Tab-separated table of C-alpha atoms in Angstrom:
chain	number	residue	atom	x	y	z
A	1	UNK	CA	0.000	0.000	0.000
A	2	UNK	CA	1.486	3.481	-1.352
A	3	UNK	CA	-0.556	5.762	0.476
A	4	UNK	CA	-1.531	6.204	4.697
A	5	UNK	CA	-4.766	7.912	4.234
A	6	UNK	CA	-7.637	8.122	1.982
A	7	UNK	CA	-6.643	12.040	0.976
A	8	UNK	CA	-3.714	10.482	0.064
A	9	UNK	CA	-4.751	7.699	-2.416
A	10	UNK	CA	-7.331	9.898	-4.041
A	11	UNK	CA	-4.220	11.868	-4.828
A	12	UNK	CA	-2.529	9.101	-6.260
A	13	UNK	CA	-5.339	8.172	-8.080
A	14	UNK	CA	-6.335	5.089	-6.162
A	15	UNK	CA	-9.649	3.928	-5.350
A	16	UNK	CA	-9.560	2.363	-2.069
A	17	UNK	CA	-11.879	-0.525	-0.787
A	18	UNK	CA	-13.673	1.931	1.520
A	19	UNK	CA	-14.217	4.642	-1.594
A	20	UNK	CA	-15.948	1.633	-3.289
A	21	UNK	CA	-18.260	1.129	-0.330
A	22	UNK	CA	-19.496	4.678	-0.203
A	23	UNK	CA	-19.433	5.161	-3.750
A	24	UNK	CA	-21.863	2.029	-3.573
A	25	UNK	CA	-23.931	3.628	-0.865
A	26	UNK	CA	-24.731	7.055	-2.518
A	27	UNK	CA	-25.004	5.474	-5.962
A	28	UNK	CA	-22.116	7.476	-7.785
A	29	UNK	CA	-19.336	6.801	-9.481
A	30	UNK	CA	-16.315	5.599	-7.379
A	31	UNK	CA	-14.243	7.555	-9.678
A	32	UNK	CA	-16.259	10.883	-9.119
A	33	UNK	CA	-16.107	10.489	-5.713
A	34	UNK	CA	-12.553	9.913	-5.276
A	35	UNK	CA	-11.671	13.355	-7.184
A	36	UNK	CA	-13.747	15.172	-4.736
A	37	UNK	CA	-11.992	13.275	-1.853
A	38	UNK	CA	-8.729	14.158	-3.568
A	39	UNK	CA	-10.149	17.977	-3.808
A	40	UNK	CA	-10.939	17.944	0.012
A	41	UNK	CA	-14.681	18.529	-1.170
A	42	UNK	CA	-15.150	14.638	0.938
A	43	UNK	CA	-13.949	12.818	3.729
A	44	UNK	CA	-14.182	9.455	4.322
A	45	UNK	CA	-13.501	9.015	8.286
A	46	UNK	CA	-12.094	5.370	8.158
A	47	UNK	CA	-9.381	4.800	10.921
A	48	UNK	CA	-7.873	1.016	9.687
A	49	UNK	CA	-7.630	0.234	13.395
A	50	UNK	CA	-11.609	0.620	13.476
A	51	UNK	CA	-12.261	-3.179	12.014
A	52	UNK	CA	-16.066	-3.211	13.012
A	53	UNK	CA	-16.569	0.075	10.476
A	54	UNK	CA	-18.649	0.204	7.463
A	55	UNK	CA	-17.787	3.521	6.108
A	56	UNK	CA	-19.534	6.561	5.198
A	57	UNK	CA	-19.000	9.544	3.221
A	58	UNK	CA	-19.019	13.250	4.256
A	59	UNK	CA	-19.510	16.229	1.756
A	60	UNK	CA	-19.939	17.779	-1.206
A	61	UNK	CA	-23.123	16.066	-3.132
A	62	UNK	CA	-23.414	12.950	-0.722
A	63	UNK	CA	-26.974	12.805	1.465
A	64	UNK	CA	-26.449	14.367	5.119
A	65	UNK	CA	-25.053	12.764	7.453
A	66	UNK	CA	-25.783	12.585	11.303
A	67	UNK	CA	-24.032	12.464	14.546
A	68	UNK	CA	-24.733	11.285	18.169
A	69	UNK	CA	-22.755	12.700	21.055
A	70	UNK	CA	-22.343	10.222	24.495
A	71	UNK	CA	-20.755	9.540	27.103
A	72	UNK	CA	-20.394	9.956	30.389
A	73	UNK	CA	-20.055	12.515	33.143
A	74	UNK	CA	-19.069	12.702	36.661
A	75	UNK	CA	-22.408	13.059	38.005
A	76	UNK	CA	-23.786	10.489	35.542
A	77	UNK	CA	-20.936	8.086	34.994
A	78	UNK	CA	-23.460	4.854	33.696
A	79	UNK	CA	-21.129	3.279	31.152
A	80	UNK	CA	-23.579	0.010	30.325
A	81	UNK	CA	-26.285	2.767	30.130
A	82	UNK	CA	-24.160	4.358	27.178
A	83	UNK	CA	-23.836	1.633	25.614
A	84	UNK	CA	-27.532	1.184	25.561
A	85	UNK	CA	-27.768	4.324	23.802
A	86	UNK	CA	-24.993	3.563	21.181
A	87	UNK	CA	-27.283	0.609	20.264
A	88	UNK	CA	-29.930	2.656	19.795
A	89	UNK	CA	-28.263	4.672	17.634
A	90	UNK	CA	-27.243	2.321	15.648
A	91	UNK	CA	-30.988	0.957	15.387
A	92	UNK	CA	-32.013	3.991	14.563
A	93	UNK	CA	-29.130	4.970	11.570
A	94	UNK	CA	-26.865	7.237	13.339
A	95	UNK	CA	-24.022	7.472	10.865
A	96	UNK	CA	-21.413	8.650	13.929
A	97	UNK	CA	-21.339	8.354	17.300
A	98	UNK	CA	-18.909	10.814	19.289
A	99	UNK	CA	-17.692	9.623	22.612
A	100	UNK	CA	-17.713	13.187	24.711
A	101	UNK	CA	-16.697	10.848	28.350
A	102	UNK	CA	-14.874	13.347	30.262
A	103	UNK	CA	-14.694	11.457	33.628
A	104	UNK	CA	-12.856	8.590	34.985
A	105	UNK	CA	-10.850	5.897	32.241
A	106	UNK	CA	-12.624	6.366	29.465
A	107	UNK	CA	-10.386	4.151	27.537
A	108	UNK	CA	-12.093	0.436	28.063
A	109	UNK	CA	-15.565	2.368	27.156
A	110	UNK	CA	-14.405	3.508	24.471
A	111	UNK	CA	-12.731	0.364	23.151
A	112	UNK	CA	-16.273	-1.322	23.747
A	113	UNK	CA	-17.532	1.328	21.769
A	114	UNK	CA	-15.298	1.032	18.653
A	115	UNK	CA	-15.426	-2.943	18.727
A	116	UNK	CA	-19.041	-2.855	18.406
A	117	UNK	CA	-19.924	0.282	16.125
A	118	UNK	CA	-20.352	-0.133	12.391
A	119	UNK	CA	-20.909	3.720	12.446
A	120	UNK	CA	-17.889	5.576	13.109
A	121	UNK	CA	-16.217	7.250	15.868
A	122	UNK	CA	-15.444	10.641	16.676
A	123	UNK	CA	-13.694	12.126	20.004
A	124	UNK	CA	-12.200	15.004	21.493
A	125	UNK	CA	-9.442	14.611	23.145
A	126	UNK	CA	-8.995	17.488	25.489
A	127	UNK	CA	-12.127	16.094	27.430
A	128	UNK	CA	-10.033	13.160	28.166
A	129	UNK	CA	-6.666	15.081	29.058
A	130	UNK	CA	-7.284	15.055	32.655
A	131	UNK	CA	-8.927	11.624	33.378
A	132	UNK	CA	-5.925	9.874	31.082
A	133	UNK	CA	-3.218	12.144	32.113
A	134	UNK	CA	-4.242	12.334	36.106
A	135	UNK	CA	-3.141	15.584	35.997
A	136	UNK	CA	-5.151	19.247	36.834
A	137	UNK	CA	-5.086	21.412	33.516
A	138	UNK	CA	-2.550	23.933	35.071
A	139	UNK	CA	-0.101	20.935	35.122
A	140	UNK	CA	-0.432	19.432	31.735
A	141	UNK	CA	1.955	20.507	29.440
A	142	UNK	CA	1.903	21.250	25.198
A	143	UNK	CA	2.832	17.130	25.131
A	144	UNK	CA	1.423	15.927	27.104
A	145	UNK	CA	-1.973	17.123	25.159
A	146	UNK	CA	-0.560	15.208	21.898
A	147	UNK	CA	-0.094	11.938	24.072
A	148	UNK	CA	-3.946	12.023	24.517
A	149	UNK	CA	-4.201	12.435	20.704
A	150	UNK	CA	-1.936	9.673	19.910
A	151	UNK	CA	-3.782	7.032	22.365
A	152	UNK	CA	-7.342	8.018	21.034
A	153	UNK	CA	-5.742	7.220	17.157
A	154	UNK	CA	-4.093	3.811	18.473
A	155	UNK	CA	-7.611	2.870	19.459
A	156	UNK	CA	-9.355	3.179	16.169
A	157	UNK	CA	-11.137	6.490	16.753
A	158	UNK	CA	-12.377	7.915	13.139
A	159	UNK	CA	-12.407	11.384	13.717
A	160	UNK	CA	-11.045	13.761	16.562
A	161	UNK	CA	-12.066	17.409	17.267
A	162	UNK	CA	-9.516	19.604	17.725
A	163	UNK	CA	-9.715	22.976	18.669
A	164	UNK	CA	-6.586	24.499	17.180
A	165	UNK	CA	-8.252	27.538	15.887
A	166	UNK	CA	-8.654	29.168	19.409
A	167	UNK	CA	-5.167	30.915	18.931
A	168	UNK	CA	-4.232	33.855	20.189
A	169	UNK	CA	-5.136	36.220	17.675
A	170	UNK	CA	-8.699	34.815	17.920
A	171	UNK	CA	-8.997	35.061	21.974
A	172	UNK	CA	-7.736	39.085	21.064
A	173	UNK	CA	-10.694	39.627	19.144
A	174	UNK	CA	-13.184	37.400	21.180
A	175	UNK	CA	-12.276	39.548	24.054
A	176	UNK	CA	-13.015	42.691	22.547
A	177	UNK	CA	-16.219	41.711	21.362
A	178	UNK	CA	-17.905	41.811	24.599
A	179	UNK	CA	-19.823	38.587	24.189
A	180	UNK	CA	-23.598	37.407	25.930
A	181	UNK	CA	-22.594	34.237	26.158
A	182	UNK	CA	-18.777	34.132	26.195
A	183	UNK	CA	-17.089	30.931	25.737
A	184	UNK	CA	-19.888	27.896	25.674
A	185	UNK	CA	-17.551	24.976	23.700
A	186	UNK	CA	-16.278	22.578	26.391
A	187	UNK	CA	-13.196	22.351	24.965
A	188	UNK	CA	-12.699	25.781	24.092
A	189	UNK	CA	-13.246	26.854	27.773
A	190	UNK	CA	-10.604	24.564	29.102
A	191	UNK	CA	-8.412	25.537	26.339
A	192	UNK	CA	-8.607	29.156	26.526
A	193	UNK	CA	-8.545	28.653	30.963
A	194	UNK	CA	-4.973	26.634	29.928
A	195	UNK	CA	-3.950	29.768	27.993
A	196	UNK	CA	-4.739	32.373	30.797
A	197	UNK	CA	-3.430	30.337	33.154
A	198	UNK	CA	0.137	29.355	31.815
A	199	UNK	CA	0.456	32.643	29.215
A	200	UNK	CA	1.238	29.838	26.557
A	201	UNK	CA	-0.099	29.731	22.811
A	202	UNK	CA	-2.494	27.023	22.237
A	203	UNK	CA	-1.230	23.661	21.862
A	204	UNK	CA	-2.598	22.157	19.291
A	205	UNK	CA	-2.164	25.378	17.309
A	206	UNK	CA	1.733	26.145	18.329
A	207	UNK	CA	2.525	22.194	17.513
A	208	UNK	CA	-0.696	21.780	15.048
A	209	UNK	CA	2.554	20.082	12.780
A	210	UNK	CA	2.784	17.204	15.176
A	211	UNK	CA	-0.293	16.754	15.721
A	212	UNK	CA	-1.094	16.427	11.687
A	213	UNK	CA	1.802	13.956	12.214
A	214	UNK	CA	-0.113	11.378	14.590
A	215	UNK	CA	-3.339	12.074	12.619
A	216	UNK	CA	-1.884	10.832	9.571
A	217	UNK	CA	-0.212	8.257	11.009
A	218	UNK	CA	-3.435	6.364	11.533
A	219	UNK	CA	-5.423	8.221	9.071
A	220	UNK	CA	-7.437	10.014	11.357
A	221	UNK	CA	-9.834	13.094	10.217
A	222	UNK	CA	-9.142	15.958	11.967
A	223	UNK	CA	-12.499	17.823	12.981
A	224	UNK	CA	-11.227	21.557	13.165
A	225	UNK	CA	-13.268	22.509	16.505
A	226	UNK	CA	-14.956	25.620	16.452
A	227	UNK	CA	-14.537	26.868	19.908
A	228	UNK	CA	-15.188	30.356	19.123
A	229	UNK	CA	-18.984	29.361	18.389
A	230	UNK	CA	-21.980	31.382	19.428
A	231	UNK	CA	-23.650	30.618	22.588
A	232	UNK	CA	-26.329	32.530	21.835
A	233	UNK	CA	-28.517	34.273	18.368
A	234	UNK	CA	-26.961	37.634	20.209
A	235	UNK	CA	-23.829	36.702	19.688
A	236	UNK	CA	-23.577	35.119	16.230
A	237	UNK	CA	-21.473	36.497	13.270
A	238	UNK	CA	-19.048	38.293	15.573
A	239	UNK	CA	-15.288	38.627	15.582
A	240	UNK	CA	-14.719	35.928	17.645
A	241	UNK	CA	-16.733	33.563	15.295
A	242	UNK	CA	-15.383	35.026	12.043
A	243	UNK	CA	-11.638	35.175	13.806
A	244	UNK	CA	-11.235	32.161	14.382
A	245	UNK	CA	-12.511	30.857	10.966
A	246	UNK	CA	-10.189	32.787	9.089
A	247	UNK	CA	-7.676	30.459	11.955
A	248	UNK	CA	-9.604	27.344	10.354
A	249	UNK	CA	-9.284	27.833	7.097
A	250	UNK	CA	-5.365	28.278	6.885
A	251	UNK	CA	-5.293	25.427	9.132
A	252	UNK	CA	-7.569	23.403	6.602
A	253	UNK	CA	-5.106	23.846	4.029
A	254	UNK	CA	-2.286	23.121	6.225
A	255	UNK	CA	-3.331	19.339	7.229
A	256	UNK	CA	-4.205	18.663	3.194
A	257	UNK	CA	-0.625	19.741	2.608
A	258	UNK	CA	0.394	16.531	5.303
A	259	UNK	CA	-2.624	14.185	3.294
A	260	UNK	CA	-4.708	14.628	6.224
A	261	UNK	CA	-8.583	15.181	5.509
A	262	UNK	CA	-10.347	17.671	7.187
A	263	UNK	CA	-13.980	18.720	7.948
A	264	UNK	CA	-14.771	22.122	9.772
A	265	UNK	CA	-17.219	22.631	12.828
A	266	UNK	CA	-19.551	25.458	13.183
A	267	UNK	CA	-22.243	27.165	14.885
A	268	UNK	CA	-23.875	27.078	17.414
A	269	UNK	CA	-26.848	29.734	18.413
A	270	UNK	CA	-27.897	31.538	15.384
A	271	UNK	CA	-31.080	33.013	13.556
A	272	UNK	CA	-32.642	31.587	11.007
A	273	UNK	CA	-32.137	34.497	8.830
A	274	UNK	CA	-28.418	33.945	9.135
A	275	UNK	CA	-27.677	30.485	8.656
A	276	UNK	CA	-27.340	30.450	4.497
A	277	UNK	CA	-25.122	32.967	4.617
A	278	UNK	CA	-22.592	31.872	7.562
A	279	UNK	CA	-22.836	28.684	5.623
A	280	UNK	CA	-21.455	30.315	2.239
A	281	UNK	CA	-18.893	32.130	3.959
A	282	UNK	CA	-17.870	29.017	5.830
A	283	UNK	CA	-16.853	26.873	2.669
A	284	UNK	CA	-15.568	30.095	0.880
A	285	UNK	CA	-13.179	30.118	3.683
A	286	UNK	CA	-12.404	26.624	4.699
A	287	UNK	CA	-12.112	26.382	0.669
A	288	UNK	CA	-14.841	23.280	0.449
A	289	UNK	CA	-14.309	21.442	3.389
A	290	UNK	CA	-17.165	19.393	5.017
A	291	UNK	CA	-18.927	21.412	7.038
A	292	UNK	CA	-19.943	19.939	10.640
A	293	UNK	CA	-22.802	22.049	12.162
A	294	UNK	CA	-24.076	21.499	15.818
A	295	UNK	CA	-27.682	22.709	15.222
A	296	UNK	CA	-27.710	26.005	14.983
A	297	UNK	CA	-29.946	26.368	17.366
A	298	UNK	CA	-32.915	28.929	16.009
A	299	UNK	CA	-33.780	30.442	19.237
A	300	UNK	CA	-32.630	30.311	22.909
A	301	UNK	CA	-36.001	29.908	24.959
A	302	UNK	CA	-36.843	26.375	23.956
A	303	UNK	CA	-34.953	24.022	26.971
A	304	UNK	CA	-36.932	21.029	26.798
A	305	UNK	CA	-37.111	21.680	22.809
A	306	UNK	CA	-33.999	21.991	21.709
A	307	UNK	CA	-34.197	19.179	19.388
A	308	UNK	CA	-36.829	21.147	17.491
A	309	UNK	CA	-34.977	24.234	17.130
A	310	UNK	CA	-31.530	22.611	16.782
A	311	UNK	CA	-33.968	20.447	13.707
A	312	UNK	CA	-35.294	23.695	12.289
A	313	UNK	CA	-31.282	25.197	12.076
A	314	UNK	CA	-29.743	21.905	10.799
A	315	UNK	CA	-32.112	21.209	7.865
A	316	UNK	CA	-31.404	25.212	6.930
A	317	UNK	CA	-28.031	24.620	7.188
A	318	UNK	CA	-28.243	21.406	5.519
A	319	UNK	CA	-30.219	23.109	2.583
A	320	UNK	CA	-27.543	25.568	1.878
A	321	UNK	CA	-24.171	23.627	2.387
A	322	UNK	CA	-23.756	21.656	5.868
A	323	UNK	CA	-22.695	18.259	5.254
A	324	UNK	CA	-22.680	16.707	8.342
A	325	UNK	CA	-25.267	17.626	11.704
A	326	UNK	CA	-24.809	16.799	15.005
A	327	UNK	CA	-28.043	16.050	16.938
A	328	UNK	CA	-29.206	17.802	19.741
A	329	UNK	CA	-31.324	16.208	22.301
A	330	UNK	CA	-34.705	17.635	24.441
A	331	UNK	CA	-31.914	17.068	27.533
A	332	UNK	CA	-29.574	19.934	25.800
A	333	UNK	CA	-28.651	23.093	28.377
A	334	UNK	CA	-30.795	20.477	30.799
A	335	UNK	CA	-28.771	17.402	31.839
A	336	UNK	CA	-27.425	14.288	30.094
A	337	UNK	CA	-29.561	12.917	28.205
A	338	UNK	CA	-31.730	9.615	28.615
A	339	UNK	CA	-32.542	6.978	26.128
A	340	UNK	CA	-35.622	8.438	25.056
A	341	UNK	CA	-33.802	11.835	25.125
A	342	UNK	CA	-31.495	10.227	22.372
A	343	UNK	CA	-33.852	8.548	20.373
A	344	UNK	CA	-35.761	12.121	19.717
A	345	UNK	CA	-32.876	14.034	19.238
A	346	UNK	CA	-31.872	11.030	16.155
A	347	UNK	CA	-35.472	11.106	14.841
A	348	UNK	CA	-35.570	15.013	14.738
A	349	UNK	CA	-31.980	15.404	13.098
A	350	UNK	CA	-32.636	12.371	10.242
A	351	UNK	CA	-35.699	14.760	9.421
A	352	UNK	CA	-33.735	18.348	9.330
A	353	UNK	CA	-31.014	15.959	7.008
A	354	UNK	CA	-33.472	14.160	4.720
A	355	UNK	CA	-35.490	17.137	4.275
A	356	UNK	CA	-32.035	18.945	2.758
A	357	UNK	CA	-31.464	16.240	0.738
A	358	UNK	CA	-34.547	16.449	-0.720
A	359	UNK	CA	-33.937	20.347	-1.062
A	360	UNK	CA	-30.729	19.561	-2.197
A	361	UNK	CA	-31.598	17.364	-5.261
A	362	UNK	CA	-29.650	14.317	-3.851
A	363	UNK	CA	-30.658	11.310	-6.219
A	364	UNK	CA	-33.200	8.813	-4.401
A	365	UNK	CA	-33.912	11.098	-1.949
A	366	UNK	CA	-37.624	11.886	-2.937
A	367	UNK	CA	-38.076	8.017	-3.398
A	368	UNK	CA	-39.079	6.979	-0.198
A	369	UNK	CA	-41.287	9.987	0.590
A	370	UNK	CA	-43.134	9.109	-2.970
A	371	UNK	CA	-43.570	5.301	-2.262
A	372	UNK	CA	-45.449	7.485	1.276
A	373	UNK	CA	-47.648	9.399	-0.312
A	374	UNK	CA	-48.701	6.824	-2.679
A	375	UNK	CA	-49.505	4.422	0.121
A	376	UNK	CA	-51.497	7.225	1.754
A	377	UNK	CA	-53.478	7.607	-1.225
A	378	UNK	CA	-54.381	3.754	-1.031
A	379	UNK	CA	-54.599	3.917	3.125
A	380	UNK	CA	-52.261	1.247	3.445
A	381	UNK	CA	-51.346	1.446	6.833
A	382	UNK	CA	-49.067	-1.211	7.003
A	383	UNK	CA	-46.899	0.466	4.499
A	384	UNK	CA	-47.223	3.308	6.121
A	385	UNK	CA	-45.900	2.381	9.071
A	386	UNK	CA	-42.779	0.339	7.490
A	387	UNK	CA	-41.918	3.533	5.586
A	388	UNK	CA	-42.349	5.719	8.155
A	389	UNK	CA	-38.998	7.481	10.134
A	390	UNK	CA	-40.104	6.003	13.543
A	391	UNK	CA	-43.017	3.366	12.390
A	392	UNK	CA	-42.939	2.046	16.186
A	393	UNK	CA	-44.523	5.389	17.255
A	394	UNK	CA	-46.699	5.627	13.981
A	395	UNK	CA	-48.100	2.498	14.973
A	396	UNK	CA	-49.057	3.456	18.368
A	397	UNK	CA	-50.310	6.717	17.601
A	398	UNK	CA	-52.783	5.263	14.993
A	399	UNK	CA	-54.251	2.300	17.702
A	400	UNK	CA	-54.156	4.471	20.577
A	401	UNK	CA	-57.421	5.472	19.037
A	402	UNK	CA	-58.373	3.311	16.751
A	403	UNK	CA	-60.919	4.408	14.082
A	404	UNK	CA	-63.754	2.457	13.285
A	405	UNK	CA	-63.156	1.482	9.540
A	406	UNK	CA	-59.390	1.389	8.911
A	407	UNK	CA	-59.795	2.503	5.520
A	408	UNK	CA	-59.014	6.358	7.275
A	409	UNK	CA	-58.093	8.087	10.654
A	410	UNK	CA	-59.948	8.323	13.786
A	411	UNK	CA	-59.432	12.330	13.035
A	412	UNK	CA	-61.392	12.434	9.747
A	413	UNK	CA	-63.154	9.147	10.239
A	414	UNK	CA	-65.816	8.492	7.278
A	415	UNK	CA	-65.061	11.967	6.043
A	416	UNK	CA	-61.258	11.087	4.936
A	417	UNK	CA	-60.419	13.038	1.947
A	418	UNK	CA	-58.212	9.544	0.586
A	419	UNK	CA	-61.564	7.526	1.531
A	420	UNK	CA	-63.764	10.059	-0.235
A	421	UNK	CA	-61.938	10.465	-3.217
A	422	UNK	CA	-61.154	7.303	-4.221
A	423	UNK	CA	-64.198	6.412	-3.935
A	424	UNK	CA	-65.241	9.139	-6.009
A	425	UNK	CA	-62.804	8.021	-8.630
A	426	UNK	CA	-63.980	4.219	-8.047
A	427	UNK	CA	-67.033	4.855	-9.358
A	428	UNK	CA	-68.710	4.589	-6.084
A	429	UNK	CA	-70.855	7.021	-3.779
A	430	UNK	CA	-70.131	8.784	-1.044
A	431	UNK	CA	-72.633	8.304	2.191
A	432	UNK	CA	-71.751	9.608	5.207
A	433	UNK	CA	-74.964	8.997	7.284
A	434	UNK	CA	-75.894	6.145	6.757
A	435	UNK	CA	-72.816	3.860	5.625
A	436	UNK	CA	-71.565	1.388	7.862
C-alpha cells in the first residue's frame, strides 16, 4: 500500500476498498467520488484500526449525514447505560457516534464502543486530558496534550475534534467583542482557561505540525473545533466567530498539505435568517471542506425543545451547504440525556437531514417519501408504518385510538379526503350517514 490515508490515495489516483463502499452507498461513481476526496470537497472518516466500520462519506453532493454525542459525566458516569444508547443509535441509523466521556478511564468504554460500532467514531481529546493524564489542567503541558491524541488514534477512533483555531489572535478579538454568552464549547473553555493560566499559545495550534503527524499516522480526520462558536442568536457572526474561521481555514489547508482530511465545525446559536449565509462564507473560507454544524440552534427559549430548534437550524443549514449535523437532544442546556432523550434528538436530526437532501436534489432522496404518499393515497397502513422514520410510534399513535373502519383516521373518520376520493374516482358514492 502506497498511500496512509484516503486524501492520500485519491491523490494518487487510487480507489480504495472503503471509496468503493461509499461510492456504492450514494449510488455514484467511485471515480467521481474519489476526485472530490482528492479535492478535500469529501472525507471518508475510516481509521484502519476501526475493524467493526462500514464507512460513510461526508460532503460535497453525498446525502447528510448525522451524529450522536455520548458519554459519560461525573455526576452520571453509567457506562452500560451508554452503551444502551450507542445501540440505539445504531438501530435507529446514526451514521457517527462521538464519545464526549470526560470522567474517569474512558479508555475500556471507548474500546467497547469502537469494537461494536459499524458507524464511526469521533472524540475530542482534550475532554479526556485530565482523566488519562491524572493531571489538573494547570499541570499538563503542550505534550502531554498530543499523548492524549496519539492514544485516542491507536484505538481506532475515526475522527477527533480539535480545537486548534482558538489561537491567540482569535482570543484578542473574542475579548473585545464583549460577548452574551462568552465561551460555551467545552473544549474551548478549558483551552482558553490553559492559555490564561500558563500565558502559553495554544497547543494544538503552536505544535498543530505534530499533531497532523499522529493524525496521519493512523489516518485520522481531523475535525477543526470551532470553539469560538456562538452561545447565543446575540452573539452570532461576531469577531470571535469570524476570527477564528479565518484560523480554520489556513489550518484546513495546512493538514491537506500533510494528506490529512479535514472537515470544519460550526455554529452554534444563530437566527434563522443567518444560517445560508454563515454557511457560504464558511466553505468560501475553509475552501470546500465538510462542514460539521451542531444545530444552529434557532432560538434560545426552547430548553426542553432543543431538538426542534436545533432540527429547524440543521435542515437550513443542511439546505444551503452543511454536510454533516450533530443532533441535539430535548436534555440539551438540561442534563445528560436519557434513552428516550437520544432517540428524539436522532429522529428530529434524520428529518432536518433528509429534508435537505430532498432540497438539495440528492438522487433517491424523494423516493421513499413518494412510495409514502402513494400508500397514503391507497390507506395502506401497514406500508405506512414500514416507511415511516419512527413506524414504532406511527403504529401506536394510529391504535391508541383506533378508528372504526381502517380505511381512514380516527381524526377524519368516514369523512377522509383519501376515503372520499377514491371512492369518487372508483365509481362509487359517497354516504356519510348512513354507511356502515
Amino acid at each position: 500500500m502506497n498511500y496512509r490515508t484516503q486524501l492520500e490515495a485519491a491523490r494518487k489516483g487510487t480507489i480504495t476498498k472503503e471509496m468503493q463502499i461509499v461510492a456504492n452507498k450514494e449510488g455514484i461513481e467511485a471515480q467521481k467520488l474519489m476526485d472530490k476526496i482528492a479535492a478535500g470537497h469529501i472525507v471518508i472518516p475510516a481509521n484502519p484500526l476501526h475493524t467493526s466500520l462500514s464507512p460513510e462519506g461526508i460532503g460535497e453532493g453525498l446525502t447528510t449525514k448525522i451524529n450522536v454525542n455520548l458519554g459519560v459525566s461525573g455526576d452520571c458516569a453509567d457506562y452500560d447505560n451508554e452503551l444502551e444508547k450507542v445501540k440505539l443509535s445504531i438501530d435507529l441509523g446514526a451514521h457517527s457516534i462521538m464519545d464526549l466521556s470526560n470522567y474517569g478511564k474512558t479508555n475500556t468504554f471507548r474500546q467497547l464502543l469502537l469494537q461494536s460500532s459499524p458507524a464511526m467514531v469521533g472524540t475530542v481529546p482534550m475532554y479526556d486530558a485530565i482523566g488519562y493524564l491524572e493531571k489538573d489542567l494547570l499541570d499538563i503541558t503542550a505534550k502531554d496534550f498530543l499523548r492524549v491524541i496519539e492514544a485516542h488514534a491507536r484505538q481506532g477512533v475515526d475522527f477527533m475534534t480539535i480545537h486548534a483555531g482558538i489561537n491567540k489572535r482569535a482570543v484578542e478579538c473574542f475579548t473585545n467583542s464583549k460577548r452574551l454568552t462568552n465561551i460555551v464549547s467545552r473544549g474551548g473553555s478549558l483551552i482558553f482557561a490553559w492559555m490564561k493560566m500558563t500565558g502559553n499559545e495554544n497547543p494544538f495550534y503552536e505544535y498543530y505540525d505534530e499533531v497532523l503527524d499522529i493524525l496521519y499516522e493512523y489516518d485520522v480526520t481531523i475535525s477543526l473545533g470551532d470553539a469560538l462558536r456562538p452561545g447565543s442568536i446575540h452573539d452570532s457572526t461576531d469577531p470571535g466567530q469570524i476570527a477564528e474561521l479565518v484560523e480554520l481555514g489556513q489550518l484546513t489547508t495546512r493538514a491537506w498539505d500533510k494528506n490529512v482530511q479535514v472537515m470544519v465545525e460550526g455554529p452554534g446559536h444563530m437566527a434563522m435568517n443567518e444560517i445560508a449565509a454563515n454557511m457560504t462564507l464558511q466553505k468560501r473560507i475553509c475552501h470546500g471542506a465538510p462542514f460539521y454544524v451542531l444545530g444552529p440552534l434557532v432560538t434560545d427559549i426552547a430548553p426542553g425543545y432543543d431538538h426542534i430548534t436545533s432540527a429547524i437550524g440543521g435542515a437550513i443549514a443542511a439546505a444551503n451547504g452543511a454536510d454533516f449535523l450533530c443532533y441535539v437532544t430535548p436534555a440539551e442546556h438540561l442534563r445528560l440525556p436519557d434513552l428516550a432523550d437520544v432517540k428524539e434528538g436522532i429522529i428530529a436530526s434524520k428529518i432536518a437531514a433528509h429534508a435537505a437532501d430532498i432540497a438539495n436534489g440528492i438522487p433517491g432522496a424523494r423516493e421513499i417519501d413518494n412510495k409514502m404518499s402513494d400508500a397514503r393515497r391507497r390507506i395502506d397502513w401497514e406500508e405506512m408504518f414500514s416507511l415511516a422514520l419512527d413506524g414504532k410510534k406511527a403504529r401506536e399513535y394510529f391504535e391508541s385510538a383506533p378508528p372504526s373502519d381502517r380505511h381512514s383516521c380516527s381524526m377524519c373518520g368516514k369523512m377522509c379526503a383519501m376515503r372520499t376520493t377514491n371512492r369518487i374516482l372508483n365509481g362509487e358514492k359517497v354516504e356519510l350517514l348512513g354507511e356502515k
